[in-house]
XYZ file of C-alpha atoms in Angstrom:
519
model
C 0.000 0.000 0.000
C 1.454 3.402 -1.160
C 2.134 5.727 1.788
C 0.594 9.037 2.314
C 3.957 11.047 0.720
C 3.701 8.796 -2.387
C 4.012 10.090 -5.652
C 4.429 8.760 -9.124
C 7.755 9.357 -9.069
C 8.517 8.204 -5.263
C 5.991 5.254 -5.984
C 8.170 4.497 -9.346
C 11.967 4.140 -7.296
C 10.456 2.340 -4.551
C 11.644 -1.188 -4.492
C 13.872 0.008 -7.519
C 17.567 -0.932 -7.398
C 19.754 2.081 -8.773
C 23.704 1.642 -10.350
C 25.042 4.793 -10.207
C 28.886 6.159 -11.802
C 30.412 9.066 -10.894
C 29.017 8.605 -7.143
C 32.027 10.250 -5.148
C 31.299 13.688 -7.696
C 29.137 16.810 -7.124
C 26.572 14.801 -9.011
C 26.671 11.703 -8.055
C 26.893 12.266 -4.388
C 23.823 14.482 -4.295
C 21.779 12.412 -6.343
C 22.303 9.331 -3.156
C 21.560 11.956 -0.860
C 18.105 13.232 -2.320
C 17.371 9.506 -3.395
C 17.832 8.088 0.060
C 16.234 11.450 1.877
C 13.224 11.463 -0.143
C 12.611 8.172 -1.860
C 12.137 6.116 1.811
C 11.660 3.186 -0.344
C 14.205 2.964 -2.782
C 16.018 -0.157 -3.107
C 19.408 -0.984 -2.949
C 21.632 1.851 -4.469
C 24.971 0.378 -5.918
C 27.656 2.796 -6.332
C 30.656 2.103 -8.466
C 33.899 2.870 -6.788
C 37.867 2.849 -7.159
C 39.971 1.254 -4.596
C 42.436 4.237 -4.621
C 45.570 5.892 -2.311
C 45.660 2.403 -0.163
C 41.555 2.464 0.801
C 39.400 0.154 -0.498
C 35.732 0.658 -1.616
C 34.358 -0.008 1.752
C 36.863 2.840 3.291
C 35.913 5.017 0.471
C 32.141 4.676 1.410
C 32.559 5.324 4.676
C 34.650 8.455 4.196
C 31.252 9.699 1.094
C 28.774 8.736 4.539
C 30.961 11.379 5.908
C 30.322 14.534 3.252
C 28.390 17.631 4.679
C 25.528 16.511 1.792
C 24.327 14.025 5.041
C 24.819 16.607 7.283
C 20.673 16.437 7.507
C 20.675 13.591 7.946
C 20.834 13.050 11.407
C 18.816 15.592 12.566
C 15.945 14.238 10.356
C 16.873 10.723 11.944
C 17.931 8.871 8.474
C 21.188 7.627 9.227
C 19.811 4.064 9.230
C 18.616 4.370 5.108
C 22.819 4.670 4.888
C 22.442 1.499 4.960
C 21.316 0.481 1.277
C 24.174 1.856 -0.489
C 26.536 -0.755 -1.515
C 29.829 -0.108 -3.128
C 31.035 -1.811 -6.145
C 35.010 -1.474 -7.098
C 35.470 -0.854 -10.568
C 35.895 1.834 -13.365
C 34.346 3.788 -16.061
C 38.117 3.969 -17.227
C 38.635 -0.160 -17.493
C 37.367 -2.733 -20.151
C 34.495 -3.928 -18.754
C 33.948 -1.492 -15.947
C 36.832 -2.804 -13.795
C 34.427 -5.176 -12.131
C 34.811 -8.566 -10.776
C 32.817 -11.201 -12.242
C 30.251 -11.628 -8.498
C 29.502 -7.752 -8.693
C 28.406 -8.066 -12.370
C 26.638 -10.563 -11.938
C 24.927 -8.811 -8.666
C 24.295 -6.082 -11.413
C 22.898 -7.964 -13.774
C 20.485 -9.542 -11.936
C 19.563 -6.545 -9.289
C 19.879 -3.368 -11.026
C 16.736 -1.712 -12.640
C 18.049 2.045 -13.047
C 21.090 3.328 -14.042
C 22.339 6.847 -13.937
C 25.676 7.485 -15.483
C 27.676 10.895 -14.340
C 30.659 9.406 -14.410
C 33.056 11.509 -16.728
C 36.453 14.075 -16.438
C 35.913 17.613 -16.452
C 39.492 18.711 -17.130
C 38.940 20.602 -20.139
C 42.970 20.236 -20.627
C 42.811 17.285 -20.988
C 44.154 14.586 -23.944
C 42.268 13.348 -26.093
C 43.758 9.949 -25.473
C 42.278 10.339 -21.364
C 39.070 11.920 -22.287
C 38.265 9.336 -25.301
C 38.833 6.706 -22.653
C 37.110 8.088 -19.812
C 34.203 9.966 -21.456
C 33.575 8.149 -24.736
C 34.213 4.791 -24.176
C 33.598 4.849 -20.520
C 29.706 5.478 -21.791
C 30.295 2.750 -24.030
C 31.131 0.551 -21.583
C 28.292 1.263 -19.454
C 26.009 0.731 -22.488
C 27.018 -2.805 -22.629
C 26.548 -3.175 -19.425
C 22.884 -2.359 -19.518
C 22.569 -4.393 -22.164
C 22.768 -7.107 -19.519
C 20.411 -6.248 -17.237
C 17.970 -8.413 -16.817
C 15.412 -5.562 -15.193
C 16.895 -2.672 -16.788
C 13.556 0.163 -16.655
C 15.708 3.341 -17.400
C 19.733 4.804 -18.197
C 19.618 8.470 -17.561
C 23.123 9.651 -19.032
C 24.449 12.870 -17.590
C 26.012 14.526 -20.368
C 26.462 18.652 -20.796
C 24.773 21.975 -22.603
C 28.082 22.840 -23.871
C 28.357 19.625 -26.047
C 27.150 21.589 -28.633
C 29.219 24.455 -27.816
C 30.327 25.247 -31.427
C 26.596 27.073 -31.658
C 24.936 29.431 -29.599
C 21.268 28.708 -30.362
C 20.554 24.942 -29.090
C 18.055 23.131 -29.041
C 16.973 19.855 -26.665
C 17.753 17.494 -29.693
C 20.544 15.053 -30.770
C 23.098 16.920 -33.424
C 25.051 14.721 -35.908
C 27.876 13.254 -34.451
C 31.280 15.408 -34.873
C 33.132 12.294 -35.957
C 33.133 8.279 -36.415
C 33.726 7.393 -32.667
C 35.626 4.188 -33.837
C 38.105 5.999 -35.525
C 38.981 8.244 -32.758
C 39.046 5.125 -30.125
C 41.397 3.606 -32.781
C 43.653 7.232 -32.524
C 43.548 7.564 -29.150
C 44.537 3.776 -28.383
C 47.336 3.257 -31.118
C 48.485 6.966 -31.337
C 50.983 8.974 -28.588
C 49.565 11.450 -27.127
C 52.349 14.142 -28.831
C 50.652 12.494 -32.265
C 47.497 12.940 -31.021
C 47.939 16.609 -29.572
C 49.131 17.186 -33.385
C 46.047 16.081 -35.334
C 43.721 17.676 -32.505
C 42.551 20.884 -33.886
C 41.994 18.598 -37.179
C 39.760 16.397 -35.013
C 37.966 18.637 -33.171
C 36.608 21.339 -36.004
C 34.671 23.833 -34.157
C 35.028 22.013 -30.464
C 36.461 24.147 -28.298
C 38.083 21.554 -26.122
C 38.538 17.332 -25.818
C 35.426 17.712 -23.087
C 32.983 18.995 -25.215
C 34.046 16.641 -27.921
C 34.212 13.355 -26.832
C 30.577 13.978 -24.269
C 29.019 14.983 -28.043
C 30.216 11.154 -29.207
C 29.233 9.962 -25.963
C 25.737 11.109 -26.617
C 25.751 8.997 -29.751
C 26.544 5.622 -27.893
C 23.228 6.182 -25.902
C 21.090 6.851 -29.181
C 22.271 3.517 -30.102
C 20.548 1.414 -27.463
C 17.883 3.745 -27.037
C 15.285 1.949 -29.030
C 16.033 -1.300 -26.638
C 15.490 0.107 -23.265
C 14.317 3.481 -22.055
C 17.045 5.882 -22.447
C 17.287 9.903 -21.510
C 20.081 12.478 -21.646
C 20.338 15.779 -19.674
C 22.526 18.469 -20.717
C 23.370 20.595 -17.320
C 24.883 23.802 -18.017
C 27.919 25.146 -15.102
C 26.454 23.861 -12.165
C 26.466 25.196 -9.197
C 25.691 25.506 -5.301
C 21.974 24.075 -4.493
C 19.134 26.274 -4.482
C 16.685 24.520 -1.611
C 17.947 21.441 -1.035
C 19.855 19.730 0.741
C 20.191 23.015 2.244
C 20.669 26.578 0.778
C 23.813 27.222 -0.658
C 25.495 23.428 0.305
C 28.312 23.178 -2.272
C 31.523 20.564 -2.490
C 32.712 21.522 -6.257
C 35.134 24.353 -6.699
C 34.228 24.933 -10.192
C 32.412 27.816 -11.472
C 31.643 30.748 -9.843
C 31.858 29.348 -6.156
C 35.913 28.591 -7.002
C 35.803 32.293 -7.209
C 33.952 33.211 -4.871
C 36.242 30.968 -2.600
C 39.140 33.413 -3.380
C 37.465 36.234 -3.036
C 36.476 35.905 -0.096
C 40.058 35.152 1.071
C 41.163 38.631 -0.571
C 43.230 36.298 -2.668
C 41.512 36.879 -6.067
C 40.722 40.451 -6.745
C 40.083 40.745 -10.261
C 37.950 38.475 -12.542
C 37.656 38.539 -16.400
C 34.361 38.841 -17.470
C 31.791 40.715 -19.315
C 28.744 41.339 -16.759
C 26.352 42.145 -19.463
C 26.671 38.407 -21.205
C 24.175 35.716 -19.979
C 26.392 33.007 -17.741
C 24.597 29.976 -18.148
C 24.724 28.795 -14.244
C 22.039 26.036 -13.042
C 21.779 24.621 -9.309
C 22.944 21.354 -8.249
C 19.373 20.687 -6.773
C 17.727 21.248 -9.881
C 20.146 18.984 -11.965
C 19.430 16.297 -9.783
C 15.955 16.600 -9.937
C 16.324 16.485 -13.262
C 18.074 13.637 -13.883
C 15.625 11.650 -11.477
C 12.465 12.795 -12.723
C 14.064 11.749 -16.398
C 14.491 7.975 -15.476
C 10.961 8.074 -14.117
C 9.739 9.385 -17.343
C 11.446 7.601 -19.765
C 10.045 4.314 -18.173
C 6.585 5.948 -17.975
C 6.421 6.550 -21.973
C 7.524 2.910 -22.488
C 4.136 2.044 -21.145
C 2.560 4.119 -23.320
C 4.132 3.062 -26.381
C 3.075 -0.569 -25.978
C 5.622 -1.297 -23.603
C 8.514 -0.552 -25.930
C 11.246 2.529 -25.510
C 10.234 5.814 -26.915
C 12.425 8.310 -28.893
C 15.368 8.867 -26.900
C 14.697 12.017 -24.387
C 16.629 15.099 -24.288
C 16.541 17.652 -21.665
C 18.373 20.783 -21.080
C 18.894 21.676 -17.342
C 19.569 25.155 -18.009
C 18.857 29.005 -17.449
C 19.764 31.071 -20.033
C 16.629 31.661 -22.090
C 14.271 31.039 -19.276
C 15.790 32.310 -15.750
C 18.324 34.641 -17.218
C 21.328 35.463 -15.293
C 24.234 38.466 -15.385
C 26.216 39.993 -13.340
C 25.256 42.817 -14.085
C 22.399 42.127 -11.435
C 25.193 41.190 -8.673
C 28.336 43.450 -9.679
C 26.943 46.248 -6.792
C 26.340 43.282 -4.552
C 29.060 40.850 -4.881
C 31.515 42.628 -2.155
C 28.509 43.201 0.223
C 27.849 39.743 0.333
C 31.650 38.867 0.734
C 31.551 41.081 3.756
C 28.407 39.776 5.354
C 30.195 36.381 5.388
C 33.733 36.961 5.644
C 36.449 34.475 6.432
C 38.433 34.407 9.593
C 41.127 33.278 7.897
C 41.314 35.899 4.956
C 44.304 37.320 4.109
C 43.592 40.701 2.879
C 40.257 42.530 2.584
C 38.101 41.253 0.312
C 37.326 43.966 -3.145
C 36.433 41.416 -6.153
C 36.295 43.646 -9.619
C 34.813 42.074 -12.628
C 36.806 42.989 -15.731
C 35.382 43.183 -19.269
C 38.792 42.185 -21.146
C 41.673 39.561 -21.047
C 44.314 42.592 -21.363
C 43.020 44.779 -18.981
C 42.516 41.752 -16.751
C 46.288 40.771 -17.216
C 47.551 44.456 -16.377
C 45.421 44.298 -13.135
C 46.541 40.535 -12.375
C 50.202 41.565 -12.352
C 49.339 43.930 -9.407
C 47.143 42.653 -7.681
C 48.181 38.899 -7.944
C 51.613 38.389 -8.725
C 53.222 41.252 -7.031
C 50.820 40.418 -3.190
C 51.216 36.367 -4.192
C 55.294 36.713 -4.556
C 54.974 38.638 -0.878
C 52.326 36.177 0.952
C 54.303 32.940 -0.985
C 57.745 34.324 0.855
C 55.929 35.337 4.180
C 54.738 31.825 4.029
C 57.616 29.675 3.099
C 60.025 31.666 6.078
C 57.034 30.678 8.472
C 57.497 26.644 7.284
C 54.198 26.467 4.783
C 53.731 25.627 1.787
C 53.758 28.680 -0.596
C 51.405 27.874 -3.305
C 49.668 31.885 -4.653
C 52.261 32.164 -7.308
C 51.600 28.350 -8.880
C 47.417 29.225 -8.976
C 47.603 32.232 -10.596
C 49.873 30.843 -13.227
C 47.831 28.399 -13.619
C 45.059 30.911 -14.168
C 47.238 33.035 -16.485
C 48.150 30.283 -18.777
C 44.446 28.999 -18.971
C 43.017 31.974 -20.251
C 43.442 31.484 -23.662
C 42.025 28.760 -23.482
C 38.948 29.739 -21.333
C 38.316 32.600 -22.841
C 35.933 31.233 -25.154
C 33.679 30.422 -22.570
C 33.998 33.253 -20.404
C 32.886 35.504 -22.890
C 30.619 33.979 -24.888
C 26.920 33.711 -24.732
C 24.785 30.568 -25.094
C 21.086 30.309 -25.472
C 20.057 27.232 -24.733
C 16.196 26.167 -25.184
C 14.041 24.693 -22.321
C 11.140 24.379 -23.879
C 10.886 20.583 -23.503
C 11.941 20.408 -19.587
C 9.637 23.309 -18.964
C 6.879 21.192 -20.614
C 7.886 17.835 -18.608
C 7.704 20.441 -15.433
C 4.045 21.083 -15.910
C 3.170 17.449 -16.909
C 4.310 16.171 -13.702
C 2.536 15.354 -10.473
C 1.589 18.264 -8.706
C 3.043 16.823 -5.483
C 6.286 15.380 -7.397
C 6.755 18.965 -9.330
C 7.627 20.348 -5.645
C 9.303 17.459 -4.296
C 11.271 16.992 -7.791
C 11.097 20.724 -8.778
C 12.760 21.196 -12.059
C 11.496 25.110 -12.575
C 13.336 28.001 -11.902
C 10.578 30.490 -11.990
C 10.614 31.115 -8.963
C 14.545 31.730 -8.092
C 15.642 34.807 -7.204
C 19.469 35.252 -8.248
C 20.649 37.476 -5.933
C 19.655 35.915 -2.532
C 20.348 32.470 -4.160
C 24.337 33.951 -4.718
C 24.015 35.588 -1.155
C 23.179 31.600 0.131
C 25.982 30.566 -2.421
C 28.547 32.492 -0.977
C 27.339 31.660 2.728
C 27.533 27.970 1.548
C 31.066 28.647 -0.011
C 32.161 29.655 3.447
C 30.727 26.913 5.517
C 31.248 24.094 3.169
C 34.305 24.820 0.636
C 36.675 27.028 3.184
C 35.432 24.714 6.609
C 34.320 27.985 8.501
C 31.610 27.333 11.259
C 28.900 29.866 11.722
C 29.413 29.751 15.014
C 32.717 32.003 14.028
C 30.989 35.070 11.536
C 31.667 37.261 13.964
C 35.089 36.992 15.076
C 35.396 36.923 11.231
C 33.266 40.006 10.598
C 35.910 42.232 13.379
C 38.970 40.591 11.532
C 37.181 42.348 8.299
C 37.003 45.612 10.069
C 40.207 45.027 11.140
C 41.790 43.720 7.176
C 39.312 47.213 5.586
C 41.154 49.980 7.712
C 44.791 48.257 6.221
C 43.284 48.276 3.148
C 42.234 51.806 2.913
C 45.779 52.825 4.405
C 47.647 50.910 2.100
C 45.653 52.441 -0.716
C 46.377 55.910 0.981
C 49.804 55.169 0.810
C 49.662 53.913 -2.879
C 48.340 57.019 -4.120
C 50.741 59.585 -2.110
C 53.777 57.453 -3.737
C 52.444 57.941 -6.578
C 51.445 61.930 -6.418
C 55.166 62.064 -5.119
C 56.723 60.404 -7.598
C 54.857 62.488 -10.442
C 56.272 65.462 -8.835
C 59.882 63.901 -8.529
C 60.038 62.617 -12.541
C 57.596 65.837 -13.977
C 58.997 68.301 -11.949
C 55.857 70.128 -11.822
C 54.118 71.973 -8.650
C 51.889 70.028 -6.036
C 48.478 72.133 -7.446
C 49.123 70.547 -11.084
C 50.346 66.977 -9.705
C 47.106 67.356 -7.601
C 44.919 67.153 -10.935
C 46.768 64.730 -12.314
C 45.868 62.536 -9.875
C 42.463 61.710 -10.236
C 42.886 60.651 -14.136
C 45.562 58.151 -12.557
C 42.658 57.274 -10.621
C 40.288 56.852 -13.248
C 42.818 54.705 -15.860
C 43.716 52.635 -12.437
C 40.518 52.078 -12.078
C 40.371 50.432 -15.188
C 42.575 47.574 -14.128
């Protein structure tokens, strides 16, 4: 008998046994946590694992019981659904998944859903690592479902920016960039200083090995989706949850909490980007929504079609042409909130500038990041640490190139097809599974995100904000006399190279001000 907070999509997972890749990710980890919180009567949920740095699988699970996305979990007495997770070593990475022949066959009899977020992110990465990992490691989970016995749904995570080489996209599967066999044949028989060479050959219009190989990967799903019920989502830059499991809860660095993170540590004081362009951000709560409400409801048109798969589903978890975001709406706010939640251990005051170009962004990160990182990096080595400002913002430098495709670029990707699945749903599931952003309001969702960034990315307690909030105090009255000081240097040394009088250097001074500014 279904329980009084049944819905169709609760009622759907209950007694369901879930396989999920990619569980120790941002994804992954947050889809266990909603599953377990609000499907009471899910089955077992098998997570695929590597043994790694001397721990095994079971060591590993205990240390992903551990993340602050259970942190609920005891105060809404749960601890004891912990239980039905069930680690299984293996792979995405290895021929067949990694796994031993008992946990396949567990698998293969057991599993009925299958959500695949396994992938790398590293958008520097080769294309020999990402054609293994991201291509073939969706093949290989293909084949795997091909086993199952019980198989009702594979939800594949994949990524808005797969089609990144146009602006205007649509929910729909484009033609493949490429024969995928070829490219596993490169990538296995060719060194990667080959392979570098013929990249820009390979790729066409891709900006990047990511985008390119999750665009094949898409492809291996189409293949098998007229055997089983099959959907894709297509996340955009996700990012710190909007409701659930509680406001602003983040683990990834990516995105804008990474720099938020450094901001708020007065560590990262200038930022290249263009605040009138739409940044394509969506919440982790949302995505996972998403991708559960998908395996419900590819399974639910297979009964409708005379219990055979539909088309395959395509959904784009996304804000751009529906929820619109810039930061234009959060340039005047950005430092405020940085202030309301400061660190206790920043190092200088907190002033985050957004600049429109990669030029003007260089000038400004020679003086304000190289020049304070050489200075904290020395202070820090003398004192026995580990200096590490100078290696970031190199690493920073020598990405923009690279990134600067996609930090000034706008993408409008359609919704129209998630917006619709949003109002066909359940009235009960569309707020426990709430896929529409209607009703998000950007800045006090970035005001949570940069509370969350504090708590759960920098490991500050609450209980500290305002020891935190006099070290600010403290951190703005240097900062305003070091910026005193600046500026007189600078009056004097106009007088000591011009030779002119105090009055003229005097007007000088504020267009120094203004073209500083600018930086």
């Amino acid at each position: 008998m279904a329980s009084s907070n049944s819905t169709p999509i609760t009622d759907f997972y209950a007694g369901r046994n879930v396989f999920i890749t990619g569980a120790t990710g941002f994804v992954g980890v947050t889809i266990v946590e909603k599953l377990l919180r609000d499907v009471p009567d899910v089955g077992t949920v098998y997570l695929l694992m590597r043994a790694k740095k001397g721990k095994s699988v079971e060591e590993r699970l205990e240390e992903l019981k551990a993340n602050s996305v259970f942190d609920r979990f005891k105060e809404l007495q749960l601890e004891s659904r912990l239980s039905k997770i069930v680690p299984i070593e293996g792979d995405v990475g290895l021929e067949h998944l990694g796994l031993l022949t008992k946990d396949r066959e567990t698998l293969i009899a057991n599993v009925n859903v299958v959500f695949h977020s396994a992938a790398t992110l590293d958008f520097f990465q080769s294309l020999k690592e990402t054609t293994n990992i991201n291509l073939r490691g969706t093949r290989r989970v293909v084949e795997l479902c091909q086993q199952l016995r019980k198989l009702d749904a594979l939800v594949h995570v994949s990524s808005a920016y797969v089609n990144s080489y146009l602006t205007e996209v649509e929910e729909k599967l484009y033609p493949s960039p490429d024969d995928p066999e070829k490219i596993i044949q490169l990538a296995e028989t060719l060194n990667d200083e080959a392979l570098k060479a013929l990249e820009p050959k390979l790729l066409k219009d891709h900006p990047n090995t990511y985008t390119f190989t999750k665009h094949l990967a898409e492809h291996e799903v189409a293949k098998v989706s007229s055997q089983f019920p099959c959907g894709i989502v297509r996340p955009s830059m996700i990012t710190a949850a909007w409701k659930e499991p509680i406001p602003g809860w983040t683990i990834s660095k990516n995105g804008p909490q990474g720099f938020f993170m450094g901001a708020s540590k007065g560590i990262l004081r200038r930022l290249p980007l263009d605040p009138s362009i739409i940044m394509d951000y969506i919440p982790i709560d949302v995505v996972v929504n998403g991708i559960i409400t998908t395996g419900y409801y590819v399974n639910s048109l297979k009964a409708k079609n005379g219990d055979r798969p539909a088309e395959l589903q395509i959904f784009h978890l996304t804000s751009s042409t529906y929820k619109p975001f810039r930061f234009d709406l959060l340039k005047d706010k950005i430092n405020g909130y940085l202030h309301d939640y400061p660190l206790n251990s920043a190092v200088w005051y907190p002033n985050l500038r957004l600049v429109r170009s990669l030029m003007l962004f260089r000038l400004g990160a020679i003086l304000f990041h190289f020049i304070p990182g050489f200075i904290l990096d020395f202070v820090t080595k003398v004192s026995g640490g580990r200096p590490i400002l100078i290696r970031l913002h190199k690493n920073v430098w020598n990405s923009l190139n690279t990134l600067e495709r996609f930090i000034f670029t706008e993408w409008h990707f359609d919704s129209k097809r998630l917006l619709a699945l949003s109002k066909s749903m359940n009235p009960a599931d569309r707020t426990k599974f709430n896929i529409d952003i209607g009703e998000l309001t950007w800045d006090e969702y970035f005001a949570n995100t940069i509370r969350g960034v504090r708590q759960y990315l920098s490991k500050e307690s609450p209980k500290n904000l305002e020891k935190a909030r006099s070290k600010d105090k403290i951190l703005l009255g240097l900062h305003v006399a070091l910026q005193l000081l600046f500026f007189f240097g600078v009056f004097k040394l106009i007088i000591c190279v011009t030779g002119i009088s105090n009055a003229k250097a005097a007007l000088i001074m504020p267009v120094f001000y203004y073209l500083f500014g600018l930086i």
